[in-house]
Short mmCIF file of C-alpha atoms and ligand atoms in Angstrom, two decimals:
data_model
loop_
_atom_site.label_atom_id
_atom_site.label_comp_id
_atom_site.label_asym_id
_atom_site.label_seq_id
_atom_site.Cartn_x
_atom_site.Cartn_y
_atom_site.Cartn_z
CA MET A 4 -5.38 10.86 -10.50
CA VAL A 5 -7.65 11.08 -7.46
CA HIS A 6 -11.41 11.08 -7.93
CA ALA A 7 -14.24 12.39 -5.80
CA ILE A 8 -17.71 11.01 -6.30
CA SER A 9 -20.96 12.16 -4.81
CA ALA A 10 -22.34 10.33 -1.81
CA SER A 11 -25.13 7.88 -2.43
CA ARG A 12 -27.37 6.38 0.21
CA SER A 13 -28.41 2.77 0.07
CA ALA A 14 -29.08 -0.26 2.21
CA ALA A 15 -25.35 -0.99 2.34
CA HIS A 16 -24.66 2.53 3.43
CA SER A 17 -26.69 1.95 6.56
CA TYR A 18 -23.51 0.13 7.66
CA PHE A 19 -21.95 3.52 8.35
CA GLU A 20 -24.94 4.58 10.43
CA GLY A 21 -24.75 1.54 12.70
CA ASP A 22 -23.23 1.62 16.17
CA ASP A 23 -19.51 1.14 16.60
CA GLU A 24 -19.78 -2.44 17.86
CA ALA A 25 -21.78 -3.43 14.81
CA LYS A 26 -19.24 -1.78 12.54
CA ALA A 27 -16.37 -3.55 14.26
CA ARG A 28 -18.02 -6.97 13.91
CA GLY A 29 -19.60 -6.43 10.52
CA LEU A 30 -18.09 -6.49 7.06
CA PHE A 31 -19.00 -3.83 4.54
CA GLN A 32 -19.35 -5.17 1.00
CA LEU A 33 -20.74 -3.88 -2.26
CA LEU A 34 -19.62 -6.61 -4.69
CA ALA A 35 -19.95 -10.37 -4.20
CA ASP A 36 -16.94 -12.65 -4.81
CA ASP A 37 -18.16 -13.40 -8.33
CA GLY A 38 -18.50 -9.71 -9.22
CA THR A 39 -22.28 -9.44 -8.92
CA PRO A 40 -23.47 -6.32 -7.14
CA ILE A 41 -24.68 -6.83 -3.59
CA ASP A 42 -26.14 -3.37 -3.62
CA GLU A 43 -26.82 -1.64 -6.95
CA GLN A 44 -27.69 1.63 -5.27
CA GLY A 45 -24.47 1.60 -3.28
CA LEU A 46 -22.58 1.24 -6.55
CA ALA A 47 -24.48 3.99 -8.32
CA GLY A 48 -21.77 6.58 -7.77
CA PHE A 49 -19.13 4.51 -9.55
CA ASP A 50 -19.23 5.40 -13.21
CA ARG A 51 -17.46 3.69 -16.11
CA GLU A 52 -14.43 5.95 -15.94
CA LEU A 53 -13.75 5.58 -12.23
CA SER A 54 -14.44 1.83 -12.29
CA ARG A 55 -12.01 1.30 -15.16
CA GLN A 56 -9.44 3.51 -13.47
CA LEU A 57 -9.66 1.40 -10.31
CA PHE A 58 -9.26 -1.76 -12.39
CA GLU A 59 -6.26 -0.35 -14.21
CA GLY A 60 -4.64 0.65 -10.92
CA MET A 61 -5.09 -2.89 -9.63
CA LEU A 62 -3.80 -4.46 -12.83
CA ARG A 63 -0.75 -2.18 -12.81
CA ILE A 64 0.21 -3.54 -9.39
CA ARG A 65 -0.33 -7.14 -10.50
CA VAL A 66 1.78 -6.71 -13.64
CA THR A 67 4.51 -4.68 -11.95
CA ASP A 68 4.82 -7.12 -9.06
CA ALA A 69 5.17 -10.10 -11.40
CA ARG A 70 7.91 -8.34 -13.37
CA MET A 71 9.79 -7.26 -10.25
CA MET A 72 9.64 -10.76 -8.77
CA ALA A 73 11.10 -12.10 -12.02
CA LEU A 74 13.93 -9.56 -11.76
CA GLN A 75 14.63 -10.67 -8.21
CA ARG A 76 14.83 -14.30 -9.33
CA GLN A 77 17.21 -13.26 -12.11
CA GLY A 78 19.45 -11.55 -9.55
CA ARG A 79 18.88 -8.09 -10.97
CA ILE A 80 17.33 -6.69 -7.79
CA GLY A 81 17.98 -7.79 -4.23
CA PHE A 82 14.54 -8.10 -2.69
CA TYR A 83 10.85 -7.71 -3.45
CA GLY A 84 7.51 -7.92 -1.62
CA GLU A 85 4.39 -8.39 -3.71
CA ALA A 86 0.85 -7.19 -2.94
CA MET A 87 -0.80 -10.04 -4.84
CA GLY A 88 -4.40 -10.51 -3.77
CA GLN A 89 -4.41 -7.18 -1.96
CA GLU A 90 -4.69 -4.88 -4.98
CA ALA A 91 -8.27 -3.83 -4.19
CA ALA A 92 -7.37 -2.79 -0.65
CA VAL A 93 -4.46 -0.76 -1.97
CA VAL A 94 -6.20 0.92 -4.89
CA GLY A 95 -9.53 1.51 -3.15
CA SER A 96 -7.68 3.31 -0.34
CA ALA A 97 -5.60 5.31 -2.80
CA ALA A 98 -8.62 6.44 -4.78
CA ALA A 99 -10.31 7.67 -1.60
CA SER A 100 -7.31 9.78 -0.64
CA ALA A 101 -7.02 13.41 -1.71
CA PRO A 102 -3.85 15.01 -3.12
CA GLU A 103 -3.39 17.11 0.03
CA ASP A 104 -3.52 14.10 2.34
CA TRP A 105 -0.29 12.43 3.43
CA ILE A 106 0.23 8.71 2.98
CA VAL A 107 2.34 6.71 5.41
CA PRO A 108 2.68 3.25 3.88
CA ALA A 109 3.80 -0.12 5.21
CA LEU A 110 5.23 -2.86 2.95
CA ARG A 111 2.38 -3.42 0.50
CA GLU A 112 1.14 0.02 -0.43
CA ALA A 113 3.43 1.10 -3.25
CA GLY A 114 0.33 0.94 -5.45
CA VAL A 115 -1.10 3.83 -3.41
CA GLY A 116 1.87 5.93 -4.45
CA LEU A 117 1.56 4.84 -8.08
CA TYR A 118 -2.17 5.59 -8.12
CA ARG A 119 -1.53 9.06 -6.72
CA GLY A 120 0.98 9.85 -9.44
CA MET A 121 4.36 8.49 -8.36
CA THR A 122 6.06 7.45 -11.59
CA LEU A 123 7.18 3.94 -12.37
CA ASP A 124 10.64 5.44 -12.87
CA ALA A 125 10.71 6.72 -9.31
CA TYR A 126 9.40 3.42 -7.99
CA ILE A 127 11.77 1.20 -9.92
CA SER A 128 14.78 3.45 -9.42
CA GLN A 129 14.34 3.04 -5.67
CA ILE A 130 14.15 -0.74 -6.07
CA PHE A 131 17.43 -0.70 -7.98
CA GLY A 132 18.89 1.88 -5.59
CA ASN A 133 20.41 3.56 -8.61
CA ALA A 134 21.64 7.03 -9.55
CA THR A 135 18.09 8.23 -10.28
CA ASP A 136 16.74 7.06 -6.93
CA VAL A 137 15.92 10.21 -4.94
CA THR A 138 17.01 8.41 -1.79
CA LYS A 139 20.38 7.52 -3.35
CA GLY A 140 20.19 3.77 -2.86
CA ARG A 141 20.17 4.03 0.91
CA GLN A 142 17.14 1.85 1.52
CA LEU A 143 16.14 -1.73 0.99
CA PRO A 144 14.04 -2.19 -2.20
CA CYS A 145 10.27 -1.57 -1.81
CA HIS A 146 10.79 1.68 0.09
CA PRO A 147 9.74 4.24 -2.52
CA CYS A 148 8.76 7.79 -1.70
CA ASP A 149 7.42 10.81 -3.53
CA ARG A 150 7.26 14.18 -1.86
CA GLU A 151 5.16 15.73 -4.62
CA HIS A 152 2.43 13.14 -4.12
CA HIS A 153 2.69 13.17 -0.33
CA TYR A 154 3.91 9.60 -0.14
CA VAL A 155 6.32 9.07 2.74
CA GLN A 156 9.13 6.51 2.64
CA MET A 157 8.22 3.52 4.76
CA SER A 158 10.06 2.91 7.94
CA SER A 159 10.97 -0.79 7.84
CA CYS A 160 10.14 -1.49 11.47
CA VAL A 161 6.69 -2.99 11.75
CA SER A 162 4.07 -0.56 13.11
CA THR A 163 6.32 2.50 13.29
CA GLN A 164 4.13 3.79 10.46
CA ILE A 165 1.30 4.30 12.93
CA PRO A 166 2.94 6.87 15.25
CA HIS A 167 4.39 8.49 12.13
CA ALA A 168 0.95 8.91 10.59
CA VAL A 169 -0.52 10.19 13.84
CA GLY A 170 2.41 12.57 14.22
CA ILE A 171 1.93 13.96 10.73
CA ALA A 172 -1.79 14.36 11.41
CA MET A 173 -1.04 16.20 14.66
CA ALA A 174 1.42 18.47 12.89
CA MET A 175 -1.28 19.35 10.32
CA LYS A 176 -3.72 20.08 13.11
CA ILE A 177 -1.27 22.24 15.05
CA GLN A 178 -0.31 24.15 11.89
CA GLY A 179 -3.99 24.77 11.16
CA HIS A 180 -3.95 22.77 7.93
CA THR A 181 -7.58 21.76 8.07
CA GLY A 182 -9.39 19.86 5.35
CA ARG A 183 -6.70 17.22 4.98
CA CYS A 184 -5.70 14.08 6.80
CA ALA A 185 -2.92 11.54 7.18
CA ILE A 186 -3.54 7.95 6.14
CA GLY A 187 -1.34 5.38 7.83
CA PHE A 188 -1.10 1.70 6.93
CA MET A 189 -0.12 -1.42 8.81
CA GLY A 190 -0.47 -5.16 8.46
CA ASP A 191 -2.21 -7.50 10.90
CA GLY A 192 1.21 -8.11 12.48
CA GLY A 193 1.43 -4.41 13.19
CA VAL A 194 -1.37 -4.45 15.76
CA SER A 195 0.72 -6.50 18.20
CA GLU A 196 3.46 -3.91 18.43
CA ALA A 197 3.72 -1.32 21.20
CA ASP A 198 3.81 1.48 18.63
CA PHE A 199 0.29 0.60 17.53
CA HIS A 200 -1.14 0.98 21.04
CA VAL A 201 0.75 4.17 21.79
CA ALA A 202 -0.34 5.78 18.54
CA MET A 203 -3.95 4.62 18.78
CA ASN A 204 -4.22 5.97 22.29
CA PHE A 205 -2.73 9.28 21.30
CA ALA A 206 -4.91 9.61 18.18
CA GLY A 207 -8.05 8.84 20.17
CA VAL A 208 -7.29 11.30 22.96
CA MET A 209 -6.12 14.08 20.63
CA LYS A 210 -8.78 13.47 17.97
CA SER A 211 -6.07 13.39 15.34
CA PRO A 212 -7.12 13.88 11.70
CA VAL A 213 -5.92 10.43 10.75
CA VAL A 214 -7.18 7.26 9.11
CA LEU A 215 -5.35 4.16 10.29
CA ILE A 216 -5.76 1.24 7.93
CA CYS A 217 -4.90 -2.35 8.78
CA GLN A 218 -4.58 -4.58 5.74
CA ASN A 219 -5.49 -7.81 7.45
CA ASN A 220 -3.98 -10.28 4.97
CA GLN A 221 -4.19 -12.99 7.67
CA TRP A 222 -0.45 -13.63 7.82
CA ALA A 223 2.55 -11.86 9.31
CA ILE A 224 5.29 -13.81 7.60
CA SER A 225 4.56 -17.27 9.12
CA THR A 226 2.30 -16.09 11.96
CA PRO A 227 -1.40 -16.64 11.21
CA GLY A 228 -4.11 -14.26 12.42
CA HIS A 229 -5.40 -16.51 15.24
CA ILE A 230 -1.96 -16.48 16.89
CA GLN A 231 -1.50 -12.79 16.26
CA THR A 232 -4.48 -11.73 18.35
CA ALA A 233 -7.26 -13.24 20.49
CA SER A 234 -9.48 -10.33 19.58
CA GLU A 235 -12.72 -11.11 17.72
CA THR A 236 -11.82 -8.82 14.84
CA ILE A 237 -8.96 -6.40 14.35
CA ALA A 238 -11.30 -3.45 13.88
CA ILE A 239 -12.79 -3.98 17.34
CA LYS A 240 -9.50 -2.90 18.91
CA GLY A 241 -10.47 0.66 17.97
CA LEU A 242 -13.22 0.65 20.61
CA GLY A 243 -10.75 0.51 23.47
CA TYR A 244 -9.18 3.74 22.29
CA GLY A 245 -12.42 5.56 21.58
CA ILE A 246 -11.71 5.35 17.86
CA GLU A 247 -14.47 4.51 15.39
CA PRO A 248 -13.86 1.01 14.00
CA LEU A 249 -14.71 0.17 10.40
CA ARG A 250 -14.40 -3.19 8.68
CA ALA A 251 -14.65 -3.87 4.98
CA ASP A 252 -14.05 -6.62 2.46
CA GLY A 253 -10.56 -5.72 1.34
CA ASN A 254 -10.98 -7.57 -1.96
CA ASP A 255 -13.97 -5.43 -2.92
CA VAL A 256 -12.46 -2.26 -4.32
CA PHE A 257 -15.74 -0.35 -4.13
CA ALA A 258 -16.30 -1.24 -0.47
CA VAL A 259 -12.73 -0.24 0.34
CA TYR A 260 -13.15 3.06 -1.48
CA GLU A 261 -16.40 3.91 0.32
CA THR A 262 -15.03 2.94 3.74
CA VAL A 263 -11.80 4.89 3.43
CA ARG A 264 -13.66 7.82 1.88
CA TYR A 265 -16.06 7.88 4.85
CA ALA A 266 -13.13 7.82 7.29
CA ALA A 267 -11.04 10.37 5.40
CA GLU A 268 -13.90 12.83 5.03
CA LYS A 269 -14.56 12.55 8.74
CA ALA A 270 -10.90 13.19 9.57
CA ARG A 271 -10.73 16.14 7.14
CA ARG A 272 -13.83 17.69 8.76
CA GLY A 273 -12.03 17.59 12.11
CA ASP A 274 -14.24 14.82 13.51
CA GLY A 275 -11.35 12.62 14.54
CA PRO A 276 -9.67 9.33 13.66
CA SER A 277 -10.99 5.99 12.38
CA PHE A 278 -9.46 2.56 12.45
CA VAL A 279 -10.19 0.57 9.31
CA GLU A 280 -9.68 -3.16 8.96
CA LEU A 281 -9.57 -4.38 5.37
CA LEU A 282 -10.01 -8.14 5.26
CA THR A 283 -7.90 -9.68 2.54
CA TYR A 284 -5.29 -12.39 2.02
CA ARG A 285 -1.59 -12.47 1.21
CA VAL A 286 -1.66 -14.70 -1.85
CA SER A 287 2.05 -14.31 -2.51
CA ALA A 288 4.92 -15.25 -0.27
CA HIS A 289 5.76 -12.67 2.39
CA SER A 290 8.63 -11.53 0.20
CA SER A 291 11.19 -12.88 -2.23
CA SER A 292 13.01 -14.34 0.80
CA ASP A 293 10.07 -16.47 1.94
CA ASP A 294 8.58 -19.89 1.13
CA PRO A 295 5.02 -20.12 2.50
CA THR A 296 4.64 -23.80 1.57
CA ARG A 297 6.74 -24.44 4.69
CA TYR A 298 4.10 -23.12 7.06
CA ARG A 299 0.63 -22.80 5.53
CA ASP A 300 -1.92 -24.81 3.60
CA GLU A 301 -1.65 -23.55 0.06
CA LYS A 302 -5.05 -25.07 -0.75
CA VAL A 303 -6.50 -22.13 1.18
CA THR A 304 -4.28 -19.75 -0.76
CA GLU A 305 -5.61 -21.17 -4.02
CA VAL A 306 -9.15 -20.16 -3.06
CA TRP A 307 -7.99 -16.58 -2.54
CA ARG A 308 -5.86 -16.71 -5.69
CA HIS A 309 -8.83 -17.71 -7.86
CA GLN A 310 -12.40 -17.43 -6.50
CA LYS A 311 -11.60 -14.49 -4.24
CA ASP A 312 -9.19 -12.69 -6.53
CA PRO A 313 -10.02 -8.95 -6.46
CA LEU A 314 -9.09 -8.47 -10.12
CA ARG A 315 -11.25 -11.34 -11.29
CA ARG A 316 -14.14 -9.93 -9.29
CA MET A 317 -13.74 -6.48 -10.80
CA GLU A 318 -13.27 -7.85 -14.30
CA ALA A 319 -16.54 -9.80 -14.01
CA PHE A 320 -18.32 -6.67 -12.79
CA LEU A 321 -16.95 -4.51 -15.59
CA LYS A 322 -17.79 -7.06 -18.27
CA ALA A 323 -21.35 -7.48 -16.98
CA LYS A 324 -21.74 -3.71 -17.15
CA GLY A 325 -20.36 -3.63 -20.70
CA TRP A 326 -17.48 -1.47 -19.46
CA LEU A 327 -14.74 -3.92 -20.46
CA GLU A 328 -14.61 -5.74 -23.79
CA ALA A 329 -13.37 -9.29 -24.29
CA GLY A 330 -9.58 -9.20 -24.62
CA GLU A 331 -9.28 -5.70 -23.14
CA ARG A 332 -7.75 -6.90 -19.90
CA GLU A 333 -5.03 -8.74 -21.81
CA ALA A 334 -4.35 -5.70 -24.00
CA LEU A 335 -4.20 -3.41 -20.99
CA ALA A 336 -1.90 -5.82 -19.14
CA ALA A 337 0.41 -5.90 -22.17
CA LYS A 338 0.54 -2.10 -22.28
CA LEU A 339 1.24 -1.89 -18.53
CA GLU A 340 3.95 -4.53 -18.91
CA THR A 341 5.60 -2.48 -21.65
CA ASP A 342 5.56 0.56 -19.35
CA VAL A 343 7.26 -1.48 -16.63
CA ARG A 344 9.85 -3.00 -18.96
CA GLU A 345 10.74 0.43 -20.33
CA ALA A 346 11.09 1.86 -16.84
CA ILE A 347 13.29 -1.10 -15.85
CA ALA A 348 15.53 -0.50 -18.88
CA ARG A 349 15.94 3.16 -17.89
CA ALA A 350 16.62 2.22 -14.25
CA GLU A 351 19.27 -0.32 -15.20
CA ALA A 352 20.91 2.09 -17.62
CA ALA A 353 21.18 4.73 -14.89
CA GLY A 354 23.78 2.71 -12.98
CA PRO A 355 24.54 2.98 -9.26
CA PRO A 356 24.65 6.28 -7.36
CA ALA A 357 28.01 8.06 -7.39
CA VAL A 358 30.27 6.83 -4.60
CA GLU A 359 30.56 10.43 -3.36
CA THR A 360 26.89 10.36 -2.35
CA LEU A 361 27.83 8.00 0.48
CA VAL A 362 28.87 10.93 2.58
CA ASP A 363 26.21 13.41 1.41
CA ASP A 364 23.41 14.80 3.51
CA VAL A 365 24.86 14.29 6.96
CA TYR A 366 27.09 17.31 7.58
CA GLU A 367 26.71 20.74 6.04
CA GLU A 368 30.49 20.75 5.73
CA GLN A 369 32.25 17.43 5.37
CA PRO A 370 34.57 16.73 8.31
CA TRP A 371 38.21 15.79 7.57
CA HIS A 372 37.84 12.12 8.42
CA LEU A 373 35.02 11.61 5.89
CA ARG A 374 37.01 13.41 3.20
CA GLU A 375 39.96 11.18 3.97
CA GLN A 376 37.86 8.00 3.87
CA LEU A 377 36.23 9.04 0.62
CA THR A 378 39.60 9.68 -1.03
CA GLU A 379 40.77 6.26 0.07
CA LEU A 380 37.57 4.63 -1.16
CA LEU A 381 37.72 6.30 -4.55
CA ALA A 382 41.28 5.03 -4.97
CA ALA A 383 40.20 1.41 -4.43
CA ASP A 384 40.00 -0.62 -7.65
CA ARG A 385 36.59 -2.15 -7.09
CA VAL A 386 35.02 1.24 -6.62
CA LYS A 387 36.53 2.90 -9.68
CA SER A 388 34.37 1.13 -12.22
CA PRO A 389 31.20 -0.24 -10.67
CA HIS A 390 30.01 -1.74 -13.99
CA SER A 391 33.07 -3.88 -14.69
CA HIS A 392 32.30 -7.21 -13.11
C1 TPP B 14 9.74 -4.31 14.68
C2 TPP B 14 9.94 -5.33 13.62
N1 TPP B 14 9.94 -6.64 13.92
C3 TPP B 14 10.10 -7.57 12.96
C4 TPP B 14 10.29 -7.18 11.66
C5 TPP B 14 10.46 -8.23 10.56
N2 TPP B 14 9.22 -8.25 9.79
C6 TPP B 14 9.13 -7.61 8.61
S1 TPP B 14 7.59 -7.71 7.96
C7 TPP B 14 7.06 -8.68 9.24
C8 TPP B 14 5.65 -9.19 9.29
C9 TPP B 14 4.66 -8.15 9.03
O1 TPP B 14 3.39 -8.71 8.99
P1 TPP B 14 2.16 -7.79 8.80
O2 TPP B 14 2.23 -6.63 9.72
O3 TPP B 14 0.94 -8.65 8.91
O4 TPP B 14 2.32 -7.21 7.32
P2 TPP B 14 2.33 -8.03 5.95
O5 TPP B 14 3.74 -8.44 5.71
O6 TPP B 14 1.43 -9.19 6.10
O7 TPP B 14 1.88 -7.06 4.93
C10 TPP B 14 8.07 -8.88 10.18
C11 TPP B 14 7.91 -9.68 11.40
C12 TPP B 14 10.32 -5.80 11.38
N3 TPP B 14 10.47 -5.34 10.15
N4 TPP B 14 10.11 -4.90 12.37
MG1 MG B 15 -0.15 -9.48 7.39
#
């Protein structure tokens, strides 16, 4: 469910009234690492219900990721990429999006889809590439999509999401669909790709109704941020394209929400694009195929895993407010885990897509050579009974 809260003005909100250079070099925060409010007034608009909903969204990602990684290690799925440590950036952005907006995700934003209403069944079916996967098992795991909730399937090539998001935004503008925007995501590695520069330039010149969000998790597989770019911050790159830069603590779900909300409202009003850097950290490995102990100091990771953990921060805030009882997190995690396990059981029971779907969706009428190949394939022993191994 997507929430709208009323705007509140506070000392922290003066961040948004600063000049662009200050925004690009600054860091917008509402909650300290330990969960104490930096700015009570800035947090005034977040009631118990919304705060708990944000926490639940973050916890769902944490629980789901852990389960899916376990499945990968058990050989039940082929690949997985976690968003551990980045849950606040994901959920804060999702909560600030509106149902009519379109989301163009990169690798770590499945939680945006889930927060907007994509079901766990849809998500997990895609990971299995099974018969209930709407994309018929044609993509690598971690490429979910959901048309109803305006969540586009990721293109695997780094940074292609940016021209896609700008293109969708331009299509909305040309079709006169005002009052909505496209929200495109990338990682810090994405900003070194040509697509990023092309799309940023285009969005700036055309005043596209788009919010481009860089989850700066400080690593692009084994490439650290200081090798990725010589730029002072990532947000500051927006200046060169005439795009308003914004920079927020990506582990502070409230700061993320307010920053993306500011940018999205501006885009929906027709006042042009923003480039948002969310500073966070990739606590997990890049993916199930990666071993970060080979290239980074995991003592640094431990700081982000514990002291800077976005869930711990939010839990401390909620408890101090009296909005989360002792033991409630554990109970909620157990319930979310049950949801995931049940969805996994359904996904596994569904089995693989029918072999015939291999040749679907390309030609309106199947050409003779595909019919011939399909007949041959169906006659092959290993294809006849996909479950018998
Ligand atoms: C054009 C292209 N080059 C290389 C890759 C392989 N690759 C997949 S993810 C990735 C790193 C991405 O890093 P970043 O953009 O920081 O996102 P993160 O994984 O940290 O979320 C690379 C190099 C790719 N998918 N596409
Ligand atoms: Mg990265």
